[in-house]
CSV table of C-alpha atoms in Angstrom, one decimal:
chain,number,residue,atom,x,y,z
C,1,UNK,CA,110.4,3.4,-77.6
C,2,UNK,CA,108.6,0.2,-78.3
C,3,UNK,CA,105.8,-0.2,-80.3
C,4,UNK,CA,104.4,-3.3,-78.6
C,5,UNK,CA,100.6,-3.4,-78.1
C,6,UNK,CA,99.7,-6.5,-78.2
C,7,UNK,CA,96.6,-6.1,-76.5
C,8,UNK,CA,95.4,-4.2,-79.4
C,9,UNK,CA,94.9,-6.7,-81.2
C,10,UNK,CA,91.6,-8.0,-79.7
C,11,UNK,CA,90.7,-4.4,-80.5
C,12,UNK,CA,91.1,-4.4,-83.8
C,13,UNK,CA,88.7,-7.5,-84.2
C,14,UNK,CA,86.2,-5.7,-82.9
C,15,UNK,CA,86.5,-2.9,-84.3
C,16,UNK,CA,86.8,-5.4,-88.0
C,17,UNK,CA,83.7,-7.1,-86.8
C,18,UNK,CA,81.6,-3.5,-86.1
C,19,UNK,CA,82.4,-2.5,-89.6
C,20,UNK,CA,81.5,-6.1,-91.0
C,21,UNK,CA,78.7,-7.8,-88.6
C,22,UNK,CA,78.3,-10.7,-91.0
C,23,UNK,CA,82.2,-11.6,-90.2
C,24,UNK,CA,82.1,-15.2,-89.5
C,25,UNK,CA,85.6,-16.4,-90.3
C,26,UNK,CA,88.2,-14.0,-90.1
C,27,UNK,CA,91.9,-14.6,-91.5
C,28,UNK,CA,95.1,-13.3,-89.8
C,29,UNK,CA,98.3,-13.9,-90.5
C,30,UNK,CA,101.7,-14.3,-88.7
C,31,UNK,CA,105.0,-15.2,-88.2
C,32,UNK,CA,105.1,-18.1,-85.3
C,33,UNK,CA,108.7,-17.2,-85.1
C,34,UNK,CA,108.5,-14.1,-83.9
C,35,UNK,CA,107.4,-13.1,-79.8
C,36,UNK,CA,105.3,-10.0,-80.7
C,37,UNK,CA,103.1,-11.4,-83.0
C,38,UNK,CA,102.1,-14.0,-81.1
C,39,UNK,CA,101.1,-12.2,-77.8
C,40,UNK,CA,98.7,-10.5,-80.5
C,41,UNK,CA,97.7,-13.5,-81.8
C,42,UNK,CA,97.2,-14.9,-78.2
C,43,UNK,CA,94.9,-11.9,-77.6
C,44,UNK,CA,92.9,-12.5,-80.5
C,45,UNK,CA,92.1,-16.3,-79.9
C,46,UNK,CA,90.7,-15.0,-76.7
C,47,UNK,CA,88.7,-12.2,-78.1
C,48,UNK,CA,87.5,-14.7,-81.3
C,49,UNK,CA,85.1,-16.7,-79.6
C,50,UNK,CA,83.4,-13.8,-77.7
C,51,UNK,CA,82.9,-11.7,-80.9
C,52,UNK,CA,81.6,-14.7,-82.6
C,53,UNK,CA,84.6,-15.2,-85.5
C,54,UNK,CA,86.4,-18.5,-86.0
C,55,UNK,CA,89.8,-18.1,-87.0
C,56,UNK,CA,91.8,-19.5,-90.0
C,57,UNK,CA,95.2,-18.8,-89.1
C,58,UNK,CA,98.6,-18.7,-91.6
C,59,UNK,CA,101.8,-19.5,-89.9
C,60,UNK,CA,104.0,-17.8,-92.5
C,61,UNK,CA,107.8,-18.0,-93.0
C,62,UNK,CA,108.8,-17.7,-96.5
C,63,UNK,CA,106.9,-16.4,-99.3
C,64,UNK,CA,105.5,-19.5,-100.2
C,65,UNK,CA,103.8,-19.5,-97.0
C,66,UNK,CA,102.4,-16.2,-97.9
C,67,UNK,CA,101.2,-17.1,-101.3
C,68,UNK,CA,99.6,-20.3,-99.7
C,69,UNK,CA,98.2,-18.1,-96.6
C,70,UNK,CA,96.1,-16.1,-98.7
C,71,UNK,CA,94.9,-18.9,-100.8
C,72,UNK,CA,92.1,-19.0,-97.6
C,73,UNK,CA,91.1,-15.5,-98.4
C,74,UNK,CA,88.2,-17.5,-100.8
C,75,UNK,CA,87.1,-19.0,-97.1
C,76,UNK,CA,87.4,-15.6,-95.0
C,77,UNK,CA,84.7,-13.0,-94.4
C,78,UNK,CA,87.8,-10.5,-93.4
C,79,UNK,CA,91.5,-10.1,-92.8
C,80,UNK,CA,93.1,-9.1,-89.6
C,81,UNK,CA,97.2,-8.3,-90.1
C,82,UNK,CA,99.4,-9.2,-87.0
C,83,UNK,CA,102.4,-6.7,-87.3
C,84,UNK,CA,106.0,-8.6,-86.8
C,85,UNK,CA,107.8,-10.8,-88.0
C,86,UNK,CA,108.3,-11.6,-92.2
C,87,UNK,CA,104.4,-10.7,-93.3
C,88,UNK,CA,105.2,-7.2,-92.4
C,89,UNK,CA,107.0,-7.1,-95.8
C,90,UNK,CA,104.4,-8.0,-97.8
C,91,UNK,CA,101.5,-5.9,-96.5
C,92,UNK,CA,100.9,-4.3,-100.2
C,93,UNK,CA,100.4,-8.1,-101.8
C,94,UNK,CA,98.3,-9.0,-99.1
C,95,UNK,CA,96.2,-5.8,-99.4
C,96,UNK,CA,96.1,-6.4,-102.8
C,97,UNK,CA,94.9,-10.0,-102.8
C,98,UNK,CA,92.3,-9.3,-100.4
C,99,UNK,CA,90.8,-6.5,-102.6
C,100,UNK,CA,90.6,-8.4,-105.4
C,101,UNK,CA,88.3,-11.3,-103.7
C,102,UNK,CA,86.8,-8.0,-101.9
C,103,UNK,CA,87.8,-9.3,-98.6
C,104,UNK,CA,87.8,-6.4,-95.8
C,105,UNK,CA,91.1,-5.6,-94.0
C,106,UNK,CA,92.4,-4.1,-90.8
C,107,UNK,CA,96.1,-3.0,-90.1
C,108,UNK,CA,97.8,-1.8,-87.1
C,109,UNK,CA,98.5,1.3,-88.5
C,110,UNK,CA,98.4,3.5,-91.6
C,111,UNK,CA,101.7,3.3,-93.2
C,112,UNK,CA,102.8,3.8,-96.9
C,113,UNK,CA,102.5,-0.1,-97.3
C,114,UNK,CA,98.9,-0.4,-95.8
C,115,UNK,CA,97.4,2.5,-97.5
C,116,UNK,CA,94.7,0.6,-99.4
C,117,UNK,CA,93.7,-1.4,-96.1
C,118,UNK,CA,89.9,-1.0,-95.2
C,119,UNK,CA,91.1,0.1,-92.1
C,120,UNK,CA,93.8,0.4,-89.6
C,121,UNK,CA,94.1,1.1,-85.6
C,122,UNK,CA,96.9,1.8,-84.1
C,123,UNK,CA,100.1,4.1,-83.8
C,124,UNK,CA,100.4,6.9,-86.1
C,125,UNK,CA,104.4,7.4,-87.7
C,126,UNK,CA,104.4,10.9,-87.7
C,127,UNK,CA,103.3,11.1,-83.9
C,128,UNK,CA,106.0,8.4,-83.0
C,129,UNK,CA,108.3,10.3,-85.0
C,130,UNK,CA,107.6,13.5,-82.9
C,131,UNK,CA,107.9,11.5,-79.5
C,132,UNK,CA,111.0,10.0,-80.6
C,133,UNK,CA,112.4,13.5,-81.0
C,134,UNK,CA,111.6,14.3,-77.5
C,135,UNK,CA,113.4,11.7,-76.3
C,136,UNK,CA,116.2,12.5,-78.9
C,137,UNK,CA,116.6,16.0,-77.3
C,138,UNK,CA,116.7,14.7,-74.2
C,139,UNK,CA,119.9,12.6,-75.2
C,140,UNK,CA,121.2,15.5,-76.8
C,141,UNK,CA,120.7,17.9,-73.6
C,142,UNK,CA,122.8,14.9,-71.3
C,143,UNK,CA,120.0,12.1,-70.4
C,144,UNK,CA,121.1,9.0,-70.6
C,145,UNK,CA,119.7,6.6,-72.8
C,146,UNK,CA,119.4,3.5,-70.4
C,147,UNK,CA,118.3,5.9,-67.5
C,148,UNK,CA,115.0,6.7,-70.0
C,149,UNK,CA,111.9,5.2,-69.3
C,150,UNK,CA,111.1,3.1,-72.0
C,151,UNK,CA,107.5,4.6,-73.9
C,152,UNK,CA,105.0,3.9,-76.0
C,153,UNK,CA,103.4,5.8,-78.2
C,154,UNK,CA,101.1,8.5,-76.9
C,155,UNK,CA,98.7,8.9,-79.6
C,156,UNK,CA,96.4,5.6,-81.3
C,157,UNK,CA,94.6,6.4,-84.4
C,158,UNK,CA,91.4,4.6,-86.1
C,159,UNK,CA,91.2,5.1,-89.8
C,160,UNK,CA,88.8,3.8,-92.3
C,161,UNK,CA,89.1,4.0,-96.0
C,162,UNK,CA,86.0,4.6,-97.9
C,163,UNK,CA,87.3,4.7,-101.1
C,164,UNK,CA,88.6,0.9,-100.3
C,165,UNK,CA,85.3,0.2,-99.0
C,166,UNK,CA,83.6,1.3,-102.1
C,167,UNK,CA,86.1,-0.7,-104.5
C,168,UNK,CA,85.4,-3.9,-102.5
C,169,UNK,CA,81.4,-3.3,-102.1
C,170,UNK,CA,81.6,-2.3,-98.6
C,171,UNK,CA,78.9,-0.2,-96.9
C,172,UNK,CA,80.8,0.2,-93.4
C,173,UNK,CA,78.1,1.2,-90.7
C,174,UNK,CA,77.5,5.4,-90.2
C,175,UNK,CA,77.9,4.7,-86.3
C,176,UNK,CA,81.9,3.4,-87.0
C,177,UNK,CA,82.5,5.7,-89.6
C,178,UNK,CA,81.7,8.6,-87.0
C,179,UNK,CA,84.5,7.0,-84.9
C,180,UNK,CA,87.1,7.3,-87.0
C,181,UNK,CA,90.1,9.8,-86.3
C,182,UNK,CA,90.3,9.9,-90.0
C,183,UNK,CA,88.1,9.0,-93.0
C,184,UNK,CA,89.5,8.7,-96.4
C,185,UNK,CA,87.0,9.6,-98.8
């Protein structure tokens, strides 16, 4: 399986900006090291101008770098996380930080680490680990494994957090919330 979808990215700015029209200056985050990242990033310097957000963009490679990226959360209107790479270890302190200047977030997907994201869009673990069991079983019953097709995940969710919202004095539009796959309350 791979879990690549970079062109989700430009998705998830628009869905950041719907729930945050004012969003001027968004802040991601990545690891220029890393391939995966930036096709995502790629994706979003296209989608940036169109949606009418300027980018401040963190190149990050040690934890210094990650301490220094979020200094521009004081210039940001929201926070977009590109998965990959060495941020994807410190998703809770960047959620953290952002709450505590009240700086929206999105996330790629809802995982134990980006529970207190605004939001997130994107693959959901237990439906990967399902589909990744099919493929399992078909191992197990005498595929083999290079003769498999690689996949991606079948299922994309969009989640909001409300409760986030609330703590960071977010009202997020009725017509997004009614969007949502899942709403945490």
């Amino acid at each position: 399986m791979t879990f690549e979808f970079p062109e989700l990215a430009g998705k998830r700015l628009e869905l950041l900006k719907e729930m945050i029209p004012r969003a001027k200056r968004v802040l991601i985050i990545f690891d220029p090291r890393d391939a995966s990242p930036m096709q995502g990033v790629a994706v979003i310097r296209e989608a940036a101008p169109i949606l009418g957000v300027t980018l401040l963009e963190g190149e990050v490679r040690s934890q210094e770098d990650v301490t220094k990226a979020l200094g521009a959360l004081g210039r940001a209107q929201a926070f977009l996380a590109i998965p990959g790479g060495f941020p994807t270890s410190h998703y809770e302190e960047m959620i953290r930080t952002a709450n505590a200047k009240r700086v929206p977030t999105m996330f790629h997907a809802r995982t134990g680490s980006t529970l207190d994201a605004l939001a997130s869009y994107g693959t959901n673990d237990v439906s990967i680990a399902r589909q990744a069991a099919r493929l399992v079983d078909k191992i197990l019953k005498g595929s083999k494994a290079g003769e498999i097709p690689v996949e991606r995940p079948m299922r994309l969710e969009f989640v909001i957090n409300l409760k986030t919202a609330k703590q960071i004095g977010l009202t997020v539009p009725p017509n997004v919330v009614v969007r949502a796959n899942k709403v945490i309350r």
